[in-house]
PDB file of C-alpha atoms (C1' of nucleotides) in Angstrom:
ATOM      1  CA  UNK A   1      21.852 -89.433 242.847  1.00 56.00           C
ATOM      2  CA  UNK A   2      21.203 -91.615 239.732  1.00 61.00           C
ATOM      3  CA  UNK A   3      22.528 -94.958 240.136  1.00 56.00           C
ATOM      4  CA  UNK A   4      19.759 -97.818 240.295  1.00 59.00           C
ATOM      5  CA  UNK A   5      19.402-100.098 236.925  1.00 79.00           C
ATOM      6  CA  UNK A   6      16.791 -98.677 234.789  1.00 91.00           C
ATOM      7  CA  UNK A   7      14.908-101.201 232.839  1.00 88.00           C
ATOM      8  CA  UNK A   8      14.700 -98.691 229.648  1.00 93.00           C
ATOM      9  CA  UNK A   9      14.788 -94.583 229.057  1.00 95.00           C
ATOM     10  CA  UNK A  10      11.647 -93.884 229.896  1.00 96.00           C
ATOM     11  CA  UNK A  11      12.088 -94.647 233.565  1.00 96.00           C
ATOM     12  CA  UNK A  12      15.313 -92.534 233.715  1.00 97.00           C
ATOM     13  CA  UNK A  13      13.818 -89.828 232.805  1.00 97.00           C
ATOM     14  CA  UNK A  14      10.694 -90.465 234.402  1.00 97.00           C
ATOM     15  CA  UNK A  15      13.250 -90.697 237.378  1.00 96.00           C
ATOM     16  CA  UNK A  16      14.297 -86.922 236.909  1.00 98.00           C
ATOM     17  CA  UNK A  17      10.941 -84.903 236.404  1.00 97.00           C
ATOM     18  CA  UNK A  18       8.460 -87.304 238.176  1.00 97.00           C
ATOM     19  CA  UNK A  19       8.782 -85.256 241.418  1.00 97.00           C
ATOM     20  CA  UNK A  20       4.981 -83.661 242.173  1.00 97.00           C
ATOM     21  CA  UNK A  21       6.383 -80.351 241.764  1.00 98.00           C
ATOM     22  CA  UNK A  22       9.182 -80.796 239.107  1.00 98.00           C
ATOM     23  CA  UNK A  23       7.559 -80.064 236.303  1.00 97.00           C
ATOM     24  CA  UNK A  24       5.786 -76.911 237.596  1.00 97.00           C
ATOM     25  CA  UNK A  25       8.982 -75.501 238.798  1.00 98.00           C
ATOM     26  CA  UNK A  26      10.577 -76.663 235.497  1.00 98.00           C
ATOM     27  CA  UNK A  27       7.797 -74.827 233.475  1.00 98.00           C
ATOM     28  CA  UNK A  28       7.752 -71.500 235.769  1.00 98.00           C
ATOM     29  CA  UNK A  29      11.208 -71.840 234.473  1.00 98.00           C
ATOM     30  CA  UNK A  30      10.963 -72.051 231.331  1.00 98.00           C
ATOM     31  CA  UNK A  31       8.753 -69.478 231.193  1.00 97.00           C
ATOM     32  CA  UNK A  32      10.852 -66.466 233.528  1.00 98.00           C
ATOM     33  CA  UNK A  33      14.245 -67.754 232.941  1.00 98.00           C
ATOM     34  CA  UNK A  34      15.549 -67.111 236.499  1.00 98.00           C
ATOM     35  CA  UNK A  35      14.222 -67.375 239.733  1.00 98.00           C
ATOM     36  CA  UNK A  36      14.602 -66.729 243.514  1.00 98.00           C
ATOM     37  CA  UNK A  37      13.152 -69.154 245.951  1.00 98.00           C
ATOM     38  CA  UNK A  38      10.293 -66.838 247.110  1.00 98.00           C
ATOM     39  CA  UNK A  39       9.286 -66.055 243.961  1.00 98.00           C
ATOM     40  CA  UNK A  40       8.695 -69.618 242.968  1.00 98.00           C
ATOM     41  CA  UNK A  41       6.361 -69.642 246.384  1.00 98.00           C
ATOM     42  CA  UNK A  42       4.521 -67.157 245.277  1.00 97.00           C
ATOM     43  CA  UNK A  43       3.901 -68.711 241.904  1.00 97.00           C
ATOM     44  CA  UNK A  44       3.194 -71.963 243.443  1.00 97.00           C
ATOM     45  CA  UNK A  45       1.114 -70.862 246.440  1.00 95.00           C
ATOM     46  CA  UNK A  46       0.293 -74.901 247.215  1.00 96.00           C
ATOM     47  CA  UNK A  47       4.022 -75.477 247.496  1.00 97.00           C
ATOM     48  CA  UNK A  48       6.170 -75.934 251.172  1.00 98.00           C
ATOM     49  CA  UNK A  49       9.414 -74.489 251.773  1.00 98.00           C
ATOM     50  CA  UNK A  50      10.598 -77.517 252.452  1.00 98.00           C
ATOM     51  CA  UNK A  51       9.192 -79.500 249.311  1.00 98.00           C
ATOM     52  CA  UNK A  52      10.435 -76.698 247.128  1.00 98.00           C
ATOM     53  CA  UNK A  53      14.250 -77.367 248.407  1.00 98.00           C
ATOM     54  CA  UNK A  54      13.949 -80.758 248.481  1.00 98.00           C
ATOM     55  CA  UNK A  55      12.778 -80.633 244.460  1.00 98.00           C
ATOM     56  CA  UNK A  56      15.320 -77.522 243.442  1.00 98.00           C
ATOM     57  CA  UNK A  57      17.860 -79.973 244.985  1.00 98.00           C
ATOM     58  CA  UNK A  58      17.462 -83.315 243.546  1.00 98.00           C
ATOM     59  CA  UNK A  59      17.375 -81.207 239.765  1.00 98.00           C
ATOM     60  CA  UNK A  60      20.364 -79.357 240.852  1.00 98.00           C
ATOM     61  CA  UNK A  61      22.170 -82.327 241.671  1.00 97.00           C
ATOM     62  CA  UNK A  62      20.847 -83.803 237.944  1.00 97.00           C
ATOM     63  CA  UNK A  63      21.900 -81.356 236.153  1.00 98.00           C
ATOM     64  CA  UNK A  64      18.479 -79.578 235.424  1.00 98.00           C
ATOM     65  CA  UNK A  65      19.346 -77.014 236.786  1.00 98.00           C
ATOM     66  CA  UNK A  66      21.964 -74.372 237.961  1.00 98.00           C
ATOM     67  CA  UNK A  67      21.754 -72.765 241.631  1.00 98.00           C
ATOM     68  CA  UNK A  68      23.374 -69.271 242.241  1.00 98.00           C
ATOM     69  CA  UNK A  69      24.132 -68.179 245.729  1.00 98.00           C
ATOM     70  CA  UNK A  70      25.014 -64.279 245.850  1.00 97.00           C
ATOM     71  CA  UNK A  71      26.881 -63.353 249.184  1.00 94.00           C
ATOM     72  CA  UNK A  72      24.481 -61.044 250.706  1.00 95.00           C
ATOM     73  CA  UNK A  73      22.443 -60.630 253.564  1.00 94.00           C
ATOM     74  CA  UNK A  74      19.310 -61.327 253.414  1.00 95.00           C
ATOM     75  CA  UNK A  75      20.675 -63.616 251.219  1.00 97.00           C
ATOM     76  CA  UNK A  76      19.459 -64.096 248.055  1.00 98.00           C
ATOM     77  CA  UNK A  77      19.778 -66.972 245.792  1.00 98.00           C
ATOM     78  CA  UNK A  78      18.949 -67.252 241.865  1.00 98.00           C
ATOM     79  CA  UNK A  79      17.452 -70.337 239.718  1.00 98.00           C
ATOM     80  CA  UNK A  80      17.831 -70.848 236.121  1.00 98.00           C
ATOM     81  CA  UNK A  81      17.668 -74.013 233.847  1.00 98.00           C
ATOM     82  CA  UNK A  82      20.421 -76.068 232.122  1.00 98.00           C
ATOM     83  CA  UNK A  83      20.681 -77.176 228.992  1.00 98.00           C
ATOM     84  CA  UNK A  84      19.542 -80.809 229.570  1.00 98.00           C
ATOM     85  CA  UNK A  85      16.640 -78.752 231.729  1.00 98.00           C
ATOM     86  CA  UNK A  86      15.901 -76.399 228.535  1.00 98.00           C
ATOM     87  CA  UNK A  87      15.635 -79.589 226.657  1.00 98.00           C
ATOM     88  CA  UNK A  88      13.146 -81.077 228.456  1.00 98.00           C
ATOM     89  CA  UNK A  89      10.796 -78.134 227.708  1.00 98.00           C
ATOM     90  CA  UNK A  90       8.920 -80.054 224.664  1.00 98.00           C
ATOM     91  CA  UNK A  91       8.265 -82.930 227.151  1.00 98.00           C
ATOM     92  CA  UNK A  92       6.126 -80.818 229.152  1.00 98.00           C
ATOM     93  CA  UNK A  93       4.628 -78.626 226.603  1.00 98.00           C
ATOM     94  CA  UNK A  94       3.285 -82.736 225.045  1.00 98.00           C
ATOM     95  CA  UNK A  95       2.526 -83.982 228.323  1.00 98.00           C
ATOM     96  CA  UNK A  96       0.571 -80.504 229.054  1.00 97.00           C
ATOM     97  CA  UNK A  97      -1.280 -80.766 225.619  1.00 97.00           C
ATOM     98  CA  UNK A  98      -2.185 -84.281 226.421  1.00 98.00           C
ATOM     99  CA  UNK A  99      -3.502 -83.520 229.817  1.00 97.00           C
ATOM    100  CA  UNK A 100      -5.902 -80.887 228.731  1.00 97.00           C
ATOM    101  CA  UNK A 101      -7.110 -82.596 226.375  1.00 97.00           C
ATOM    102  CA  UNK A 102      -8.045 -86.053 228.752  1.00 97.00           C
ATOM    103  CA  UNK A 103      -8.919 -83.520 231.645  1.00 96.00           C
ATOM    104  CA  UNK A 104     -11.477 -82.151 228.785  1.00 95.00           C
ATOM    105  CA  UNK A 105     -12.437 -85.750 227.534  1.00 96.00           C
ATOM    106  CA  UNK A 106     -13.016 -87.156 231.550  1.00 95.00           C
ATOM    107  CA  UNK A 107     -14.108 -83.460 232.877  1.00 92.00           C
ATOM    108  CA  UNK A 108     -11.413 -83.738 235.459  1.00 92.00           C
ATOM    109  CA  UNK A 109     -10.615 -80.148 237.283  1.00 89.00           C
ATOM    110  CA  UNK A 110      -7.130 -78.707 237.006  1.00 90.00           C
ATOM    111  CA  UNK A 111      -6.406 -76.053 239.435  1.00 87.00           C
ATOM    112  CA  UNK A 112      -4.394 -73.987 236.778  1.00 79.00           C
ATOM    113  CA  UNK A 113      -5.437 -72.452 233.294  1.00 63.00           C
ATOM    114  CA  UNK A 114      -2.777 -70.920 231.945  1.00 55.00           C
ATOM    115  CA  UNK A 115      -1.257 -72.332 229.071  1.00 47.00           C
TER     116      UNK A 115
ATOM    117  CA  UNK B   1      -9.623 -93.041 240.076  1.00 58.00           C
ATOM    118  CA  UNK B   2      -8.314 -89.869 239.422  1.00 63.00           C
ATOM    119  CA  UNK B   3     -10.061 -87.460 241.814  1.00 57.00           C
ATOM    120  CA  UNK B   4      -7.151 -85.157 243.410  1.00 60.00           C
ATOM    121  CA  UNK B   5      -7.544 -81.356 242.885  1.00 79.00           C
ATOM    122  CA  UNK B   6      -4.180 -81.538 240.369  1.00 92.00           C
ATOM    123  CA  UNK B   7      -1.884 -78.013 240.463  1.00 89.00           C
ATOM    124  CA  UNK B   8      -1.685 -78.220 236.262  1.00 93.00           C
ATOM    125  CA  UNK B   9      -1.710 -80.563 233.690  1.00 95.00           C
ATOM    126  CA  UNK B  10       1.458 -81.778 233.579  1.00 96.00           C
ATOM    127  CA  UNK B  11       0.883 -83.043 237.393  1.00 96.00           C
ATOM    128  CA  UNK B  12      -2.429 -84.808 235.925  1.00 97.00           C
ATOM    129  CA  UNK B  13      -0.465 -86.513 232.741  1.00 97.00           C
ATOM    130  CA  UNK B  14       2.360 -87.855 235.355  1.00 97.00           C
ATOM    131  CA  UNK B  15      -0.275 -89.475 237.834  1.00 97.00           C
ATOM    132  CA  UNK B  16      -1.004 -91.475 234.189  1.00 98.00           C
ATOM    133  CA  UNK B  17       1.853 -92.454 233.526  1.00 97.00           C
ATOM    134  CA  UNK B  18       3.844 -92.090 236.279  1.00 97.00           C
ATOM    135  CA  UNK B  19       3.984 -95.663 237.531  1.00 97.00           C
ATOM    136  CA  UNK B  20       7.067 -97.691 237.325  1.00 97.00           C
ATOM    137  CA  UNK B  21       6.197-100.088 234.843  1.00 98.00           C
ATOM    138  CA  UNK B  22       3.713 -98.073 232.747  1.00 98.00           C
ATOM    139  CA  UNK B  23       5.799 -96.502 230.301  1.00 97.00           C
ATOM    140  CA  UNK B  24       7.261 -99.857 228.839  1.00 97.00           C
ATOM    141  CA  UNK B  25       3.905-101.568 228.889  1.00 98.00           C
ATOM    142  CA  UNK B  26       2.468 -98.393 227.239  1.00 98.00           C
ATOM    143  CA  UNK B  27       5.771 -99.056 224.898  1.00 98.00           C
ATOM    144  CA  UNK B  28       5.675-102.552 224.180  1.00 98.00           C
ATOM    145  CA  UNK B  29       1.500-101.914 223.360  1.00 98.00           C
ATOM    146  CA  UNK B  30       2.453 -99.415 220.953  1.00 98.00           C
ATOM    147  CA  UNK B  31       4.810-101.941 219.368  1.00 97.00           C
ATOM    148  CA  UNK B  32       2.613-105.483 219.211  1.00 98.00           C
ATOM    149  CA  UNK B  33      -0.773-103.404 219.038  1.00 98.00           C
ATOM    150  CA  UNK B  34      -2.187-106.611 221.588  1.00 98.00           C
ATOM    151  CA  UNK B  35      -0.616-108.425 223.895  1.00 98.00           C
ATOM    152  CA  UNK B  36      -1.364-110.930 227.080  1.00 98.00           C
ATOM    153  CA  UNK B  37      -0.575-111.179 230.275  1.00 98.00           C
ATOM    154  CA  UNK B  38       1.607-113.819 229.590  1.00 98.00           C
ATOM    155  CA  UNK B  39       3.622-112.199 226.613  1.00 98.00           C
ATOM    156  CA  UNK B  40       4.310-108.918 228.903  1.00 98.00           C
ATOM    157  CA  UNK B  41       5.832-111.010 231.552  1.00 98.00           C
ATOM    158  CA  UNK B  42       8.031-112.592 229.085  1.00 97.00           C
ATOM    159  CA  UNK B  43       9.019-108.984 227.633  1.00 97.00           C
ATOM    160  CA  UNK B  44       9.642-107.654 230.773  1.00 97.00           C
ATOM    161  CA  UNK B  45      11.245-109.948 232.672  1.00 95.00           C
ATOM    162  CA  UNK B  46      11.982-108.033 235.564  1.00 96.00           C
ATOM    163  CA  UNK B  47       8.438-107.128 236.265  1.00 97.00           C
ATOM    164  CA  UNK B  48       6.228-109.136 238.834  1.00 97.00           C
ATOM    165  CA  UNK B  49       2.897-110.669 238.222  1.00 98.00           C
ATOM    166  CA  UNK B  50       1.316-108.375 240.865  1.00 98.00           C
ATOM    167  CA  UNK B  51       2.659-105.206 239.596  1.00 98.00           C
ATOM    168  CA  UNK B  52       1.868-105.952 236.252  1.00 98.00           C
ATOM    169  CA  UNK B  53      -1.731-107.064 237.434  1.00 98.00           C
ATOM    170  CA  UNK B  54      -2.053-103.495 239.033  1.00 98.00           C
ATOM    171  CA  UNK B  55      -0.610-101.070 236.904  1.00 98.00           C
ATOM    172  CA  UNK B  56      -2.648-102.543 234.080  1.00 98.00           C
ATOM    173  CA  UNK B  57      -5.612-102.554 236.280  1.00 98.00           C
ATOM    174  CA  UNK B  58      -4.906 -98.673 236.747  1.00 98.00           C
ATOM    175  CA  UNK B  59      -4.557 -97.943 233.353  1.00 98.00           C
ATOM    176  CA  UNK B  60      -8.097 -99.771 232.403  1.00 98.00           C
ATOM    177  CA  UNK B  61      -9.436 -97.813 234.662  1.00 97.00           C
ATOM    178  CA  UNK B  62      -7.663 -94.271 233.526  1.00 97.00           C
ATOM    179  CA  UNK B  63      -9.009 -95.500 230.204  1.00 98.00           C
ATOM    180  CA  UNK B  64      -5.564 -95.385 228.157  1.00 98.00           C
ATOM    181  CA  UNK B  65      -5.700 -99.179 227.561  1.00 98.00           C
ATOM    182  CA  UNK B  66      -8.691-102.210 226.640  1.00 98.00           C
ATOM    183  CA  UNK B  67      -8.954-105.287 228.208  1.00 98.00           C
ATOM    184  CA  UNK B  68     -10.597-107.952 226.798  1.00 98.00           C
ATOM    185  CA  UNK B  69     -11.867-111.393 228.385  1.00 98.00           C
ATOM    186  CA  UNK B  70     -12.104-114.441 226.567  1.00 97.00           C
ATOM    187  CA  UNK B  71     -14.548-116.695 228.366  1.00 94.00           C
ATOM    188  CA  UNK B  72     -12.227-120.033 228.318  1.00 95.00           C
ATOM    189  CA  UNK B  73     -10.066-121.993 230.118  1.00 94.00           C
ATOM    190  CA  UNK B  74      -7.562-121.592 230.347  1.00 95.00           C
ATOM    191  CA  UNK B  75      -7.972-117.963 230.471  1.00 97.00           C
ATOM    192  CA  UNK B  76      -7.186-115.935 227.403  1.00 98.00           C
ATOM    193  CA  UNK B  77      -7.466-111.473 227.994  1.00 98.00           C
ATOM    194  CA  UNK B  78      -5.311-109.616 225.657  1.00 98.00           C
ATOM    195  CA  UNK B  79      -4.279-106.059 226.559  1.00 98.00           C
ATOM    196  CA  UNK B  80      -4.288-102.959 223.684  1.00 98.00           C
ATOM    197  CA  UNK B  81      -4.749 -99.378 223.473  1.00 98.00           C
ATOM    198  CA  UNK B  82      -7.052 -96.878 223.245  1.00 98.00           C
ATOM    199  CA  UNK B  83      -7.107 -93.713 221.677  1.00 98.00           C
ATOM    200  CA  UNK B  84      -5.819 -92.062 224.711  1.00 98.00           C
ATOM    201  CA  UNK B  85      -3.107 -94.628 224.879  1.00 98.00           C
ATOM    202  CA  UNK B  86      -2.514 -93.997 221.902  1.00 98.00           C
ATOM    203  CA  UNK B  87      -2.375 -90.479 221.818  1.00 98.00           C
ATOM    204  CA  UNK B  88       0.466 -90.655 224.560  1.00 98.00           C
ATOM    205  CA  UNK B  89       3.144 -92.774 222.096  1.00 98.00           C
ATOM    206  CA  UNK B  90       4.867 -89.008 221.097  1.00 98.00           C
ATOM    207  CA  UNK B  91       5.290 -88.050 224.989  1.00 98.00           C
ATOM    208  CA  UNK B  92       6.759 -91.437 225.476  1.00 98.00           C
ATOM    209  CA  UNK B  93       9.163 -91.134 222.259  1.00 98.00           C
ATOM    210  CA  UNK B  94      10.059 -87.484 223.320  1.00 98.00           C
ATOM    211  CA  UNK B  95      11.112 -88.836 226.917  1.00 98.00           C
ATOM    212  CA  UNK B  96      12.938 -92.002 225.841  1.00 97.00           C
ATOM    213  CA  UNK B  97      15.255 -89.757 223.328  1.00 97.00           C
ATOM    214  CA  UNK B  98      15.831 -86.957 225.999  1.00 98.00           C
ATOM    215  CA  UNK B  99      17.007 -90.312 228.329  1.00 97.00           C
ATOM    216  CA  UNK B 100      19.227 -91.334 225.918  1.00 97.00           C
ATOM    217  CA  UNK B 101      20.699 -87.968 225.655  1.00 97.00           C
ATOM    218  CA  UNK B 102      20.797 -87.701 229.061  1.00 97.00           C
ATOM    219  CA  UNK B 103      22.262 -90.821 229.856  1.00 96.00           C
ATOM    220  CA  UNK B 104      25.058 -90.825 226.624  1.00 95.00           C
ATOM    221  CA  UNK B 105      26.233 -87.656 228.802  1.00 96.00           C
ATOM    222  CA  UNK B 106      25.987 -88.243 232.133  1.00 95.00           C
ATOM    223  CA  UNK B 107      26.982 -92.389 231.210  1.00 92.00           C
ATOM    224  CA  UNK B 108      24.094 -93.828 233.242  1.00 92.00           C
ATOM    225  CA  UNK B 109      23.708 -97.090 232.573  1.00 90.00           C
ATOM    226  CA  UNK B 110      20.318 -98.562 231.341  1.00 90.00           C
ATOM    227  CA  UNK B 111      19.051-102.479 230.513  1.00 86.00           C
ATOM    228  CA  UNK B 112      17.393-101.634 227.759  1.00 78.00           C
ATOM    229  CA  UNK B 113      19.158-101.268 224.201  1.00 63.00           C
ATOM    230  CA  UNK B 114      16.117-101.185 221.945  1.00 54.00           C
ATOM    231  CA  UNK B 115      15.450 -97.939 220.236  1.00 47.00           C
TER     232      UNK B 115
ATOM    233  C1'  DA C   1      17.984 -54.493 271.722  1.00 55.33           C
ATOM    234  C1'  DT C   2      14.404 -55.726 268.536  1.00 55.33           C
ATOM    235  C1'  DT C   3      12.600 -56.297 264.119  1.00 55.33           C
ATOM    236  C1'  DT C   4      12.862 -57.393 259.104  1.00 55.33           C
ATOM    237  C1'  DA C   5      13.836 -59.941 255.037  1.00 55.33           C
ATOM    238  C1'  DT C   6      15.352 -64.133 252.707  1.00 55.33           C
ATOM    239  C1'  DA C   7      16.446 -68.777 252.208  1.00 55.33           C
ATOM    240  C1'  DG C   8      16.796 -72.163 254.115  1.00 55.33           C
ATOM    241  C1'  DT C   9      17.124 -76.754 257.857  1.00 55.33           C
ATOM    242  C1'  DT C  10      15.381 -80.372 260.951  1.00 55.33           C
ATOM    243  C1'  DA C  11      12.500 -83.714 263.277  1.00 55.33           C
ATOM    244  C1'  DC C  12       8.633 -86.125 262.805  1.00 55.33           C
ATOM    245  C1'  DC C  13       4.607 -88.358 260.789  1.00 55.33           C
ATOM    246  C1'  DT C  14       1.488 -90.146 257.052  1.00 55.33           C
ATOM    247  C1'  DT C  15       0.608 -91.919 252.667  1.00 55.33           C
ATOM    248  C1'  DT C  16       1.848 -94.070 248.548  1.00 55.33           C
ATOM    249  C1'  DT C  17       4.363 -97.193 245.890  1.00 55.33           C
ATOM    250  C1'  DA C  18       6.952-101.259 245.078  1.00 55.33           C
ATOM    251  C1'  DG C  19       8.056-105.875 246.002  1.00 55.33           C
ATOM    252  C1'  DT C  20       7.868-110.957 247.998  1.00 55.33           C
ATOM    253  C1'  DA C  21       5.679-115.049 248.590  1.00 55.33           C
ATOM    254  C1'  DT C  22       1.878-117.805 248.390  1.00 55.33           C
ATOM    255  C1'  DG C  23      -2.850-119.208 247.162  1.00 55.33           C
ATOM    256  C1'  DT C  24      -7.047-119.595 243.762  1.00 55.33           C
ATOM    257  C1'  DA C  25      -9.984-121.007 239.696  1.00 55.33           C
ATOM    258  C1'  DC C  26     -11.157-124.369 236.222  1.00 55.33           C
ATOM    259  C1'  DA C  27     -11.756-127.049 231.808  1.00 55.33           C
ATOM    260  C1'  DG C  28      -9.046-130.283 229.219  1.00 55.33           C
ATOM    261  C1'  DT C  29      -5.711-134.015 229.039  1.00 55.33           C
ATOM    262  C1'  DA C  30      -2.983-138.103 230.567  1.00 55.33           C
TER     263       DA C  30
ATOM    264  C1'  DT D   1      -7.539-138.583 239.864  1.00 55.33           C
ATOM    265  C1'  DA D   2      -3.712-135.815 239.400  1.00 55.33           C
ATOM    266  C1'  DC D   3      -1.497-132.454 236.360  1.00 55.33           C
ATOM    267  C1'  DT D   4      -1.271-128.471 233.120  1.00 55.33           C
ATOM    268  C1'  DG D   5      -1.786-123.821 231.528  1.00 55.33           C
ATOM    269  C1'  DT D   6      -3.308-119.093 232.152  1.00 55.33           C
ATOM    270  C1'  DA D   7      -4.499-115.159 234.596  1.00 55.33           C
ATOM    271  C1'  DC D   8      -5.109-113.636 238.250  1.00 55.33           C
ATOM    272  C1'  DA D   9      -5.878-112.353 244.000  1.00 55.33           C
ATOM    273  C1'  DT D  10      -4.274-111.698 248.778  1.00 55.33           C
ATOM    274  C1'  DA D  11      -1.540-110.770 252.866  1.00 55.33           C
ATOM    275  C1'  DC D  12       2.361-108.870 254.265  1.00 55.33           C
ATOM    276  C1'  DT D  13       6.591-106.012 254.359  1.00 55.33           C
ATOM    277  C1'  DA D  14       9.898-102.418 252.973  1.00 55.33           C
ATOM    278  C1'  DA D  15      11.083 -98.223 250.935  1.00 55.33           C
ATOM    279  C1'  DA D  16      10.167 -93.832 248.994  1.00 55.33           C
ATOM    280  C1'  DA D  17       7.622 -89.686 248.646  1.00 55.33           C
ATOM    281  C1'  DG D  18       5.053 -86.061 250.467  1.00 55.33           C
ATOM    282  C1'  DG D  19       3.608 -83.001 254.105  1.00 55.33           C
ATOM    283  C1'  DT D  20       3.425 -80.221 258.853  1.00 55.33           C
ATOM    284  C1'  DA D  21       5.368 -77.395 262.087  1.00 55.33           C
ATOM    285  C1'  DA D  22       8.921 -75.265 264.194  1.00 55.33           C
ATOM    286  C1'  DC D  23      13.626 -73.631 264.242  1.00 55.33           C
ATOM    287  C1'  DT D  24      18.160 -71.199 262.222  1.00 55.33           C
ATOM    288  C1'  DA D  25      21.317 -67.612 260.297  1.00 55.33           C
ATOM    289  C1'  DT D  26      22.743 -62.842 259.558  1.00 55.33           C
ATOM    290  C1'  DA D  27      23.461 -57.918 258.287  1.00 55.33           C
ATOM    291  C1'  DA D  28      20.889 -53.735 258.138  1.00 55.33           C
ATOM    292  C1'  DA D  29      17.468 -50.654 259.793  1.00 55.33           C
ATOM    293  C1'  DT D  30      14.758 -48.719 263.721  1.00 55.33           C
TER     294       DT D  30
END
DNA sequence: ATTTATAGTTACCTTTTAGTATGTACAGTA
DNA sequence: TACTGTACATACTAAAAGGTAACTATAAAT
């Protein structure tokens, strides 16, 4: 939960995506609409079960995103994005941009080349 | 030194500017163009000589700000972008407006009233 | 009765990050 | 000779984040 005193906006929000994983989830996201939980593992093949919940969780509970249980067995369980998440997509698209083009400049590897 | 075998971009932008501190410093840099040690601990007073020290130090060495010595005493270095700084002042406006968004709604306190 | 599929949970450990408190260097000035 | 101003460095501690491995729940199908 968000509570500590942030010295300015930037940390807020730096608060709320700055998870390893949250903006890769966020983007997958963005870019399928809705989700199940072993989907997103097989689109993020690096990814643990358990870091997955843990970062689905803390956005959930920030209002990134929305988490919908159906009452089935085996269960199954969908993930789709917020408004404040859908907001955030020009963030990432910038922060993307800007990290091809430094990984370029330094000739730093990136594991992923979509996009 | 950036070295880690990074899942996309976005994860190698946020080990940039992910630290604590470094979005206001990158902020207040974009503002006074050069600054000293000295001035940045007055701007931010909540931040500690040794944090400063380091999260400067990283960025020098990430290559998104200068550092230049003065050979006197007492010392004299004065801080300032490069182009790479530079290039990241639109990710940093993007994320300060989404955090005031966010924060108007979900009424999250924050220090800083500027901007 | 066992297996399958799905979406988790839990205990534990390691690494990273942040923070506190104190010490250092050194030329110029009183 | 002691004091000042500036920009650090260092040792230590505390807290947060990330990761591994193993366990749980449950209806349906075999």
């Amino acid at each position: 939960m968000i509570q500590s005193p942030f010295n300015c906006h930037f940390e807020l929000t730096l608060e709320l995506i700055g998870g390893k994983w949250k903006g890769l989830i966020l983007w997958h996201l963005h870019d399928k609409k809705v989700l199940r939980n072993g989907e997103m593992l097989r689109l993020m093949p690096r990814i643990t079960q358990k870091m997955l919940t843990q970062q689905l969780r803390e956005m959930e509970e920030n209002g990134l995103i929305k988490r919908v249980v159906y009452e089935q067995v085996p269960p199954k369980v969908e993930y789709s994005l917020t408004p404040h998440g859908e907001a955030i997509r020009p963030i990432l698209e910038m922060m993307i941009d800007w990290g091809v083009e430094y990984a370029r400049d330094k000739n730093i590897p990136v594991a992923c080349t979509k996009k």
